[in-house]
XYZ file of C-alpha atoms in Angstrom:
608
model
C 8.472 11.704 41.421
C 6.986 8.317 41.416
C 6.461 8.782 45.494
C 5.229 12.460 44.772
C 3.053 10.812 42.344
C 1.603 8.079 44.439
C 0.828 10.730 47.187
C -0.805 12.828 44.745
C -2.856 9.964 43.594
C -3.262 8.855 47.689
C -4.941 12.473 47.825
C -7.024 13.045 44.728
C -9.001 9.985 46.486
C -9.605 11.408 49.301
C -9.705 15.159 47.942
C -12.640 14.028 45.545
C -14.576 12.504 48.113
C -14.688 15.644 50.027
C -14.681 17.852 46.800
C -11.949 20.359 48.256
C -11.572 21.892 45.054
C -7.208 23.405 45.934
C -6.594 19.363 47.309
C -7.710 18.376 43.735
C -5.858 21.368 41.832
C -2.527 20.893 43.805
C -3.337 16.689 43.307
C -4.101 17.317 39.176
C -0.529 19.857 38.728
C 0.965 16.904 40.473
C -0.354 14.318 38.078
C -0.073 16.363 34.626
C 3.895 16.931 35.557
C 4.043 13.455 35.935
C 2.631 12.615 32.626
C 4.995 15.342 31.034
C 7.476 13.603 32.445
C 6.758 9.762 31.517
C 3.543 9.517 30.286
C 3.851 5.573 30.392
C 4.556 5.062 33.625
C 2.210 7.689 35.195
C -0.803 5.911 33.023
C 0.294 2.833 34.689
C 0.028 3.883 38.105
C -3.473 6.142 37.704
C -5.026 2.775 36.354
C -3.192 1.173 39.459
C -4.609 2.851 42.010
C -7.827 3.183 40.502
C -8.074 6.919 40.436
C -10.229 6.805 36.550
C -13.531 5.851 38.187
C -13.177 9.065 40.135
C -12.411 11.403 37.339
C -15.900 11.586 36.022
C -17.375 13.716 39.005
C -14.366 16.015 38.557
C -15.440 16.582 35.798
C -18.027 19.002 36.581
C -19.044 22.150 33.850
C -19.096 24.375 36.262
C -15.731 23.508 38.557
C -12.306 24.998 38.134
C -10.686 21.828 37.916
C -12.317 20.402 34.804
C -10.036 21.871 32.066
C -6.872 19.951 34.121
C -8.928 16.883 34.739
C -10.209 16.863 30.876
C -6.506 17.355 30.021
C -5.125 14.539 32.190
C -7.667 11.984 30.456
C -6.391 13.258 26.854
C -2.888 12.649 28.067
C -3.586 9.434 29.436
C -5.447 8.150 26.228
C -2.443 8.803 24.365
C -1.376 5.090 25.875
C -3.270 2.497 23.753
C -3.585 0.176 26.986
C -5.626 3.240 28.972
C -8.531 3.735 26.457
C -10.438 1.060 27.184
C -10.003 1.172 30.660
C -11.119 5.298 30.300
C -14.469 3.981 28.505
C -14.946 1.779 31.291
C -14.484 4.399 33.942
C -17.188 6.038 32.510
C -15.401 9.047 31.087
C -17.561 9.664 27.862
C -20.615 10.649 28.949
C -19.799 13.502 30.870
C -17.005 14.610 28.295
C -19.551 14.647 25.572
C -21.898 16.809 28.197
C -18.764 19.618 28.092
C -18.721 19.419 24.473
C -22.058 22.294 25.783
C -19.515 24.260 27.676
C -18.767 27.936 26.573
C -15.262 27.969 27.802
C -12.477 27.491 25.255
C -10.087 25.581 27.410
C -12.859 23.260 28.270
C -13.873 22.758 25.106
C -9.796 22.408 23.572
C -8.767 19.769 26.313
C -12.189 17.725 26.138
C -11.715 17.571 21.927
C -8.190 16.452 22.492
C -9.342 14.193 25.481
C -12.271 12.423 23.188
C -9.961 12.496 19.805
C -7.468 10.651 22.140
C -9.508 8.271 23.387
C -11.026 7.356 19.958
C -7.984 6.891 18.506
C -7.315 3.524 17.138
C -10.295 2.392 19.838
C -13.695 0.307 18.791
C -15.131 0.760 22.087
C -13.911 4.776 22.407
C -15.342 5.379 18.947
C -18.632 3.261 20.063
C -19.136 4.966 23.445
C -18.891 8.577 21.455
C -21.265 7.349 18.962
C -23.697 6.551 21.338
C -23.495 9.424 23.525
C -23.627 11.243 20.469
C -20.427 13.127 21.021
C -19.798 13.310 16.596
C -22.988 15.194 16.088
C -21.718 18.255 18.725
C -18.509 18.205 17.448
C -19.668 18.718 13.975
C -21.813 21.444 14.966
C -19.309 23.635 16.545
C -16.738 23.128 13.765
C -19.415 24.814 11.482
C -20.640 27.432 13.448
C -16.903 28.213 14.140
C -16.099 28.036 10.438
C -16.031 31.897 9.634
C -14.194 32.601 12.752
C -10.256 33.026 11.743
C -9.220 34.033 15.378
C -5.945 31.852 16.006
C -7.257 30.491 19.151
C -10.150 29.769 17.502
C -8.272 27.974 14.586
C -6.431 25.540 17.248
C -9.693 24.715 18.697
C -11.022 23.592 15.354
C -7.851 21.746 14.554
C -8.569 19.646 17.926
C -12.268 18.967 16.811
C -11.120 17.949 13.115
C -9.126 15.742 14.786
C -11.413 13.984 16.980
C -13.780 13.815 14.085
C -10.935 11.897 12.280
C -9.871 9.564 14.937
C -13.361 8.711 15.331
C -14.089 7.945 11.977
C -10.844 6.769 10.665
C -11.212 3.182 8.376
C -14.452 2.627 9.887
C -17.314 3.049 6.883
C -20.209 2.934 8.826
C -19.002 6.147 11.009
C -17.549 8.081 7.964
C -20.774 7.475 6.307
C -22.591 8.749 9.369
C -19.811 12.277 9.304
C -20.911 12.603 5.097
C -24.638 12.578 6.310
C -23.989 15.005 8.898
C -22.722 17.121 5.930
C -19.407 17.314 7.454
C -18.010 17.214 4.173
C -18.733 20.877 2.928
C -18.112 22.853 6.390
C -14.371 21.033 6.234
C -14.020 22.420 2.407
C -15.110 25.532 3.730
C -12.901 25.561 6.587
C -10.003 24.793 3.704
C -11.172 27.916 1.930
C -10.928 30.138 4.800
C -8.234 28.657 7.126
C -5.940 27.969 4.450
C -3.123 30.275 6.435
C -3.235 27.864 9.695
C -1.168 24.759 8.472
C -2.186 22.267 11.609
C -5.885 23.312 10.393
C -5.506 22.656 6.743
C -3.482 18.820 7.153
C -6.022 17.766 9.456
C -8.752 18.787 6.799
C -6.779 16.805 4.030
C -6.205 13.799 6.367
C -9.704 14.157 7.044
C -10.717 14.308 2.883
C -8.319 11.583 2.564
C -10.326 9.160 4.748
C -13.539 10.076 3.578
C -12.959 10.221 0.095
C -12.649 6.526 -0.187
C -16.051 6.406 0.504
C -17.932 6.196 -2.635
C -20.759 8.033 -0.943
C -18.803 10.827 -0.382
C -17.779 11.504 -4.283
C -21.444 13.424 -4.751
C -21.281 15.654 -1.532
C -17.514 16.900 -2.926
C -18.430 17.151 -6.058
C -21.211 19.679 -4.733
C -18.528 21.466 -3.200
C -15.678 23.853 -4.400
C -13.130 21.088 -3.599
C -11.285 21.383 -6.791
C -10.478 24.532 -6.664
C -9.310 24.788 -3.055
C -7.203 21.721 -3.568
C -5.475 23.174 -6.729
C -5.320 26.102 -5.188
C -3.513 25.166 -1.817
C -1.172 22.797 -4.055
C 0.147 25.554 -6.098
C 1.220 27.663 -2.829
C 3.181 24.328 -1.430
C 7.295 23.420 -2.000
C 7.538 20.621 0.624
C 7.694 17.202 -1.185
C 5.472 16.095 1.997
C 2.712 18.765 1.642
C 2.293 17.560 -2.162
C 1.898 14.392 -1.073
C -0.490 14.804 1.672
C -2.661 16.925 -1.310
C -2.172 14.270 -3.754
C -3.355 11.528 -1.411
C -6.794 13.238 -1.204
C -6.680 13.877 -5.376
C -5.989 10.512 -6.420
C -9.441 8.789 -4.741
C -11.167 12.012 -5.481
C -10.330 11.650 -9.256
C -11.778 8.467 -9.904
C -15.176 10.603 -9.886
C -15.871 11.741 -13.723
C -17.423 14.482 -12.275
C -15.075 15.620 -9.720
C -12.455 15.006 -13.158
C -13.521 17.680 -14.689
C -13.759 20.143 -11.897
C -10.214 19.629 -10.826
C -9.409 20.380 -15.146
C -11.081 23.223 -14.846
C -9.722 24.035 -11.959
C -6.081 24.141 -13.577
C -4.469 20.880 -11.917
C -3.541 19.276 -15.128
C -1.276 22.718 -15.592
C 0.306 22.140 -12.114
C 0.884 18.036 -12.681
C 2.764 19.107 -15.565
C 4.928 21.628 -13.937
C 5.773 18.629 -11.619
C 7.027 16.847 -14.348
C 9.098 19.627 -15.501
C 10.634 19.281 -12.165
C 10.872 15.882 -11.229
C 11.730 14.643 -14.418
C 15.399 14.586 -14.101
C 15.928 14.247 -10.329
C 17.511 11.010 -8.541
C 16.000 11.569 -4.934
C 13.345 9.186 -3.912
C 11.056 12.735 -3.507
C 11.318 13.585 -7.286
C 10.542 9.999 -8.139
C 7.806 9.399 -6.414
C 6.635 13.087 -7.431
C 6.877 12.280 -11.122
C 5.349 8.769 -10.182
C 2.734 10.361 -8.529
C 1.795 13.450 -10.990
C 2.078 11.179 -13.607
C -0.634 8.586 -12.617
C -3.095 11.269 -11.807
C -2.834 12.710 -15.360
C -3.396 9.672 -16.944
C -6.530 9.453 -14.321
C -7.699 12.657 -15.196
C -7.795 10.634 -19.091
C -10.290 7.989 -17.848
C -13.573 10.376 -18.036
C -14.776 11.272 -21.495
C -15.426 14.860 -20.542
C -12.091 15.630 -19.058
C -10.507 13.735 -21.688
C -12.077 16.005 -24.651
C -11.354 18.769 -22.968
C -7.509 17.991 -22.752
C -7.500 16.892 -26.308
C -8.850 19.691 -27.906
C -9.316 18.422 -31.419
C -5.845 17.134 -31.250
C -4.606 20.904 -30.562
C -4.391 20.926 -27.421
C -1.158 21.932 -25.520
C -1.717 19.307 -22.679
C -2.450 16.399 -25.434
C 0.791 17.847 -27.041
C 3.310 17.471 -23.896
C 1.965 14.338 -22.842
C 2.922 13.067 -26.233
C 6.164 14.296 -26.085
C 6.375 11.814 -22.517
C 6.594 8.854 -25.170
C 10.029 9.070 -26.500
C 11.245 10.390 -22.940
C 14.115 8.315 -21.428
C 11.969 7.742 -17.931
C 10.336 4.676 -17.876
C 7.795 6.287 -15.461
C 6.790 8.760 -18.739
C 6.618 6.603 -21.366
C 4.736 4.578 -19.414
C 2.536 7.676 -18.456
C 2.474 9.068 -22.216
C 1.250 5.624 -24.033
C -1.442 5.029 -21.392
C -2.616 8.826 -22.026
C -2.489 7.936 -25.764
C -4.930 4.868 -24.877
C -7.318 6.954 -23.039
C -7.107 9.474 -25.858
C -8.154 6.755 -28.003
C -11.629 6.128 -26.799
C -13.800 7.436 -29.558
C -13.036 7.338 -33.514
C -12.146 11.299 -34.061
C -9.517 11.354 -31.767
C -8.328 7.838 -33.508
C -8.287 8.832 -36.817
C -6.719 12.187 -35.931
C -3.699 10.779 -33.538
C -2.777 7.987 -37.134
C -2.928 11.029 -38.790
C -0.403 12.892 -36.691
C 2.054 10.225 -36.528
C 1.600 9.003 -33.436
C 1.903 5.307 -34.143
C 5.548 5.758 -35.234
C 6.291 7.104 -31.603
C 4.948 4.245 -29.889
C 6.743 1.465 -32.321
C 9.813 3.140 -31.425
C 9.234 2.851 -27.955
C 7.941 -1.115 -28.205
C 11.347 -1.456 -30.156
C 13.186 -0.107 -26.963
C 11.317 -2.521 -24.906
C 11.582 -5.740 -26.871
C 14.807 -7.427 -25.069
C 14.376 -7.471 -21.766
C 11.845 -4.646 -21.675
C 9.545 -3.032 -18.836
C 6.290 -5.376 -18.811
C 4.047 -2.221 -17.670
C 5.528 -0.248 -21.320
C 5.216 -2.792 -23.248
C 1.492 -3.202 -22.234
C 0.745 0.435 -22.143
C 1.875 0.826 -25.551
C 0.164 -2.114 -26.860
C -3.087 -1.112 -25.275
C -2.666 2.433 -27.013
C -1.952 0.510 -30.869
C -5.406 -1.701 -29.908
C -7.307 1.333 -29.343
C -6.048 3.002 -32.139
C -6.694 0.253 -34.760
C -10.353 -0.010 -33.999
C -11.428 2.700 -36.708
C -11.969 0.739 -39.835
C -9.640 3.846 -41.746
C -7.066 3.569 -39.592
C -6.284 -0.335 -40.282
C -4.772 -0.415 -43.509
C -2.624 3.162 -42.509
C -1.364 1.107 -39.289
C -0.533 -2.284 -41.182
C 1.254 -0.553 -43.636
C 3.174 1.345 -41.183
C 4.602 -2.481 -39.817
C 2.893 -2.148 -36.720
C 1.741 -6.346 -36.902
C 5.354 -6.739 -37.453
C 6.653 -4.796 -34.432
C 3.681 -6.607 -32.300
C 5.073 -10.140 -33.387
C 8.281 -8.913 -31.860
C 6.494 -10.042 -28.542
C 5.332 -13.014 -29.460
C 8.081 -15.158 -27.355
C 6.569 -13.056 -23.838
C 5.873 -15.132 -21.194
C 3.864 -12.267 -19.059
C -0.207 -12.321 -19.855
C -0.857 -9.020 -19.414
C 1.255 -8.547 -22.492
C 0.094 -11.250 -24.540
C -3.729 -10.446 -23.483
C -2.843 -7.092 -25.460
C -0.797 -7.674 -27.831
C -3.661 -10.710 -29.324
C -6.366 -7.692 -28.956
C -3.866 -5.490 -31.019
C -3.664 -8.313 -33.949
C -7.482 -9.418 -33.672
C -8.408 -5.242 -34.233
C -5.696 -4.805 -36.739
C -7.196 -8.006 -39.283
C -10.816 -7.195 -38.749
C -12.032 -6.391 -42.351
C -8.500 -6.818 -43.541
C -7.828 -9.767 -45.523
C -4.589 -9.900 -46.938
C -3.363 -8.997 -43.673
C -5.419 -12.305 -42.292
C -3.819 -14.052 -44.559
C 0.016 -13.369 -44.046
C -0.668 -13.669 -40.697
C -2.755 -16.513 -40.934
C -0.294 -17.983 -43.100
C 2.234 -17.848 -39.996
C 3.314 -21.244 -38.595
C 4.868 -19.717 -35.689
C 1.791 -17.333 -34.788
C -0.407 -20.141 -35.635
C 1.696 -22.336 -33.159
C 1.661 -20.094 -30.486
C -1.900 -19.049 -30.710
C -2.843 -22.928 -30.162
C -0.663 -23.207 -27.510
C -2.157 -20.007 -25.573
C -5.713 -21.359 -26.194
C -4.844 -23.964 -23.404
C -4.075 -21.140 -20.936
C -6.583 -22.077 -18.328
C -4.794 -20.237 -15.840
C -5.360 -17.234 -17.729
C -9.091 -17.359 -19.315
C -8.839 -13.375 -20.804
C -5.462 -14.880 -22.861
C -7.164 -18.228 -23.429
C -10.564 -16.360 -24.936
C -8.643 -13.595 -26.886
C -6.323 -16.660 -28.689
C -9.263 -18.938 -29.384
C -10.783 -15.249 -31.429
C -7.728 -14.131 -33.021
C -7.752 -17.580 -34.579
C -11.116 -17.479 -35.625
C -10.641 -14.030 -37.329
C -7.728 -15.200 -39.207
C -9.803 -17.503 -41.202
C -12.917 -15.407 -41.155
C -11.498 -12.422 -42.187
C -8.800 -14.408 -44.898
C -11.387 -16.970 -45.964
C -7.708 -18.738 -47.390
C -7.941 -21.688 -47.566
C -3.722 -22.005 -47.353
C -4.819 -20.297 -43.459
C -7.229 -23.094 -42.884
C -4.506 -25.602 -44.302
C -2.228 -23.739 -41.310
C -4.966 -24.047 -38.533
C -5.570 -27.446 -39.344
C -1.638 -28.287 -39.397
C -1.553 -26.783 -36.391
C -3.899 -28.629 -34.581
C -5.939 -25.703 -33.971
C -9.688 -26.713 -35.080
C -10.240 -28.479 -31.552
C -10.088 -25.436 -29.718
C -12.797 -23.655 -32.186
C -15.055 -26.440 -31.926
C -14.673 -25.746 -27.767
C -15.340 -22.030 -28.542
C -18.282 -22.881 -30.560
C -19.968 -23.894 -26.387
C -18.608 -20.899 -24.925
C -20.674 -18.802 -22.614
C -20.476 -15.805 -25.156
C -22.450 -15.376 -27.735
C -20.159 -13.593 -30.000
C -17.588 -15.955 -29.544
C -19.939 -19.055 -29.755
C -20.679 -17.444 -33.580
C -17.134 -16.297 -34.435
C -16.328 -19.996 -34.035
C -19.435 -21.390 -36.021
C -18.844 -19.333 -39.393
C -15.077 -20.355 -39.012
C -15.585 -24.031 -38.561
C -18.189 -23.077 -41.357
C -15.326 -21.697 -43.533
C -12.951 -24.557 -42.760
C -15.677 -26.994 -43.945
C -16.101 -25.560 -46.982
C -12.785 -25.171 -48.324
C -10.806 -27.955 -46.618
C -13.228 -30.683 -45.323
C -11.093 -33.765 -46.347
C -8.301 -32.028 -44.382
C -10.625 -31.305 -41.324
C -12.450 -34.331 -40.990
C -10.119 -36.255 -38.701
C -9.907 -33.313 -36.292
C -13.790 -32.810 -36.456
C -14.418 -36.051 -35.323
C -12.194 -36.220 -32.444
C -13.574 -32.800 -31.249
C -16.930 -34.107 -31.543
C -18.066 -31.311 -33.739
C -21.216 -33.083 -34.517
C -22.468 -34.031 -30.939
C -21.524 -30.460 -29.884
C -23.765 -28.860 -32.967
C -26.660 -31.487 -31.515
C -26.438 -29.856 -28.418
C -26.488 -26.335 -29.841
C -29.951 -27.185 -31.936
C -31.476 -28.935 -28.856
C -30.641 -26.343 -26.570
C -33.875 -24.068 -26.007
C -31.738 -21.324 -24.451
C -29.052 -20.914 -28.157
C -29.787 -17.786 -29.710
C -31.620 -17.823 -33.241
C -28.638 -16.774 -34.901
C -26.272 -19.947 -33.600
C -29.016 -21.899 -34.137
C -29.116 -20.693 -37.764
C -24.959 -20.953 -38.553
C -24.915 -24.566 -36.471
C -27.625 -25.319 -38.800
C -25.491 -23.992 -41.423
C -22.411 -25.905 -40.543
C -24.276 -29.427 -40.137
C -24.954 -28.992 -44.217
C -21.520 -28.175 -44.619
C -20.073 -31.706 -42.834
C -22.544 -33.496 -44.853
C -19.998 -34.317 -47.939
C -17.863 -35.970 -45.191
C -18.945 -39.874 -44.862
C -17.251 -40.454 -40.716
C -19.806 -36.901 -40.143
C -22.255 -37.827 -42.134
C -22.762 -41.336 -40.474
C -22.474 -39.373 -36.864
C -25.160 -37.031 -37.923
C -27.473 -39.794 -38.884
C -26.590 -41.816 -35.374
C -27.763 -38.958 -33.715
C -31.101 -38.653 -35.291
C -30.813 -34.422 -36.524
C -34.404 -34.711 -38.172
C -36.345 -34.824 -35.194
C -34.488 -31.809 -33.675
C -34.078 -29.975 -36.888
C -37.764 -30.377 -38.221
C -38.419 -28.760 -34.464
C -36.851 -25.470 -35.503
C -39.421 -25.351 -38.278
C -42.244 -23.405 -36.469
C -39.283 -21.452 -35.032
C -40.691 -17.759 -34.126
C -37.360 -16.336 -35.698
C -38.316 -16.712 -39.826
C -34.414 -16.868 -40.602
C -33.969 -19.977 -38.368
C -37.539 -21.708 -39.507
C -36.384 -21.063 -43.287
C -32.737 -22.669 -43.105
C -34.582 -25.736 -40.452
C -36.837 -26.237 -43.754
C -33.674 -26.202 -46.356
C -31.408 -28.377 -43.861
C -34.314 -30.998 -43.264
C -34.323 -31.152 -46.857
C -30.669 -31.530 -47.213
C -30.904 -34.166 -44.110
C -33.640 -36.292 -45.794
C -32.064 -36.088 -49.224
C -28.735 -37.644 -47.876
C -30.670 -39.959 -45.437
């Protein structure tokens, strides 16, 4: 075979110079046979003998050899090492010219050749881009899309594959295709050629690539992609085919408009069906499908409109089904059920209805199952749901009496920052305006000790911030001397002083109000900590800085007045010439600030 091939290639070199068609044809047949036998070896031989540069002249539109030459290029370009040489041999411009041919076989082989040269090849893509190949192919696909003839379907599959190879993982080329209007054309193809498996798969892979680009979502949303994908999904029995559709659905479902379209097209019913059929399955593909379907369900609930449509005032069958996942024995479904509740709990009306319908108990039972050696993602999801449900004021007392805080406190020993973060947020939401609960939790020395520890979690800014905020909230909502005492004994005061310098105004304010209550309820007990943490210096800084918000200035002056009863703090105030700073604030544009400045100045003058 090798000798025959060498002979044929030599003849091809001579024949191409003479343009002797018959000789060329027999050499091309020999080469195609060699490529079919051992593609890599034959391709190496083609490269060694310098045959590629001869091929452009053989790609004449009228020549009978042209389909075979294009087929040979398609075959050699299956090898990665041959793609750059194909570009360097100048094959792309004549191939792109052949895209204007009316001959079906020429178009088919040319599409294959260009697609294979573009596969994973920057040089190939760049050359096709410069020659304008993608525009011509996109035009062909558009004009051929209505024709359901089998030969036409084969050519469409090759052209879609060529565009996919051309743009795969290349944002700028994908954007180019989107601008050419390829998306609506491909969606049409999917609808008209749904019985053509190869073409359908090619469309799905192309959608998967293009859907990753944000700019594609708007175009997808203007088509009936949701209906087509759901219709296709309903027809599939094989795991692999469903997975292909899932891979397109996931990036598309990140768009809120498409979320709603998918819900209206009946995707949710398909997903619930998948869950029912795979929940007890032990095969890897069942586990994978269950995860994908339940994750996608949760994603659909992230859109406000799609979520509300499925909630149906808490009477929706989908809502009921998803709730039944929470007590499931399957961790994936428990997780999805808890996340779904957290997503449904995004407005007060939904939260109030869900608490009335007894969801809290289900979540507490789920958390109890995951205290010891629990699944962290399930813990995190269930705590997220409880935190959201605790936002409406009417829910707080009900949730507290259901024992939510007791269950949440079981996770205090957790070393997982995501769980710590949600635990803190849930407790903070629960005690908001609930004095008794704030008092009870604020005198829990173990909790305060853990909060102080987390206030130093510099590696986890979220946990650190939430710990500070909960510490402050315990004092602000309880207004209790016992809570203040517990915080002082637990060494929490210094953290509230640091919090007063936070870059977030809401946290600064919460810290200053809590510090004011500490000064008012137990100044003697806190005096040492105030001095050690440099409270007076912090207040001087806040009042001197022009960028400080009016309410922060106001609360800082209230706090200055509150600490004047302490001799060491009073001395520090005098030492820093506060009167000068405060007297300037008398002319502040904010009336509340200027009025408080006058009162604070009087107090400072009287005690100097």
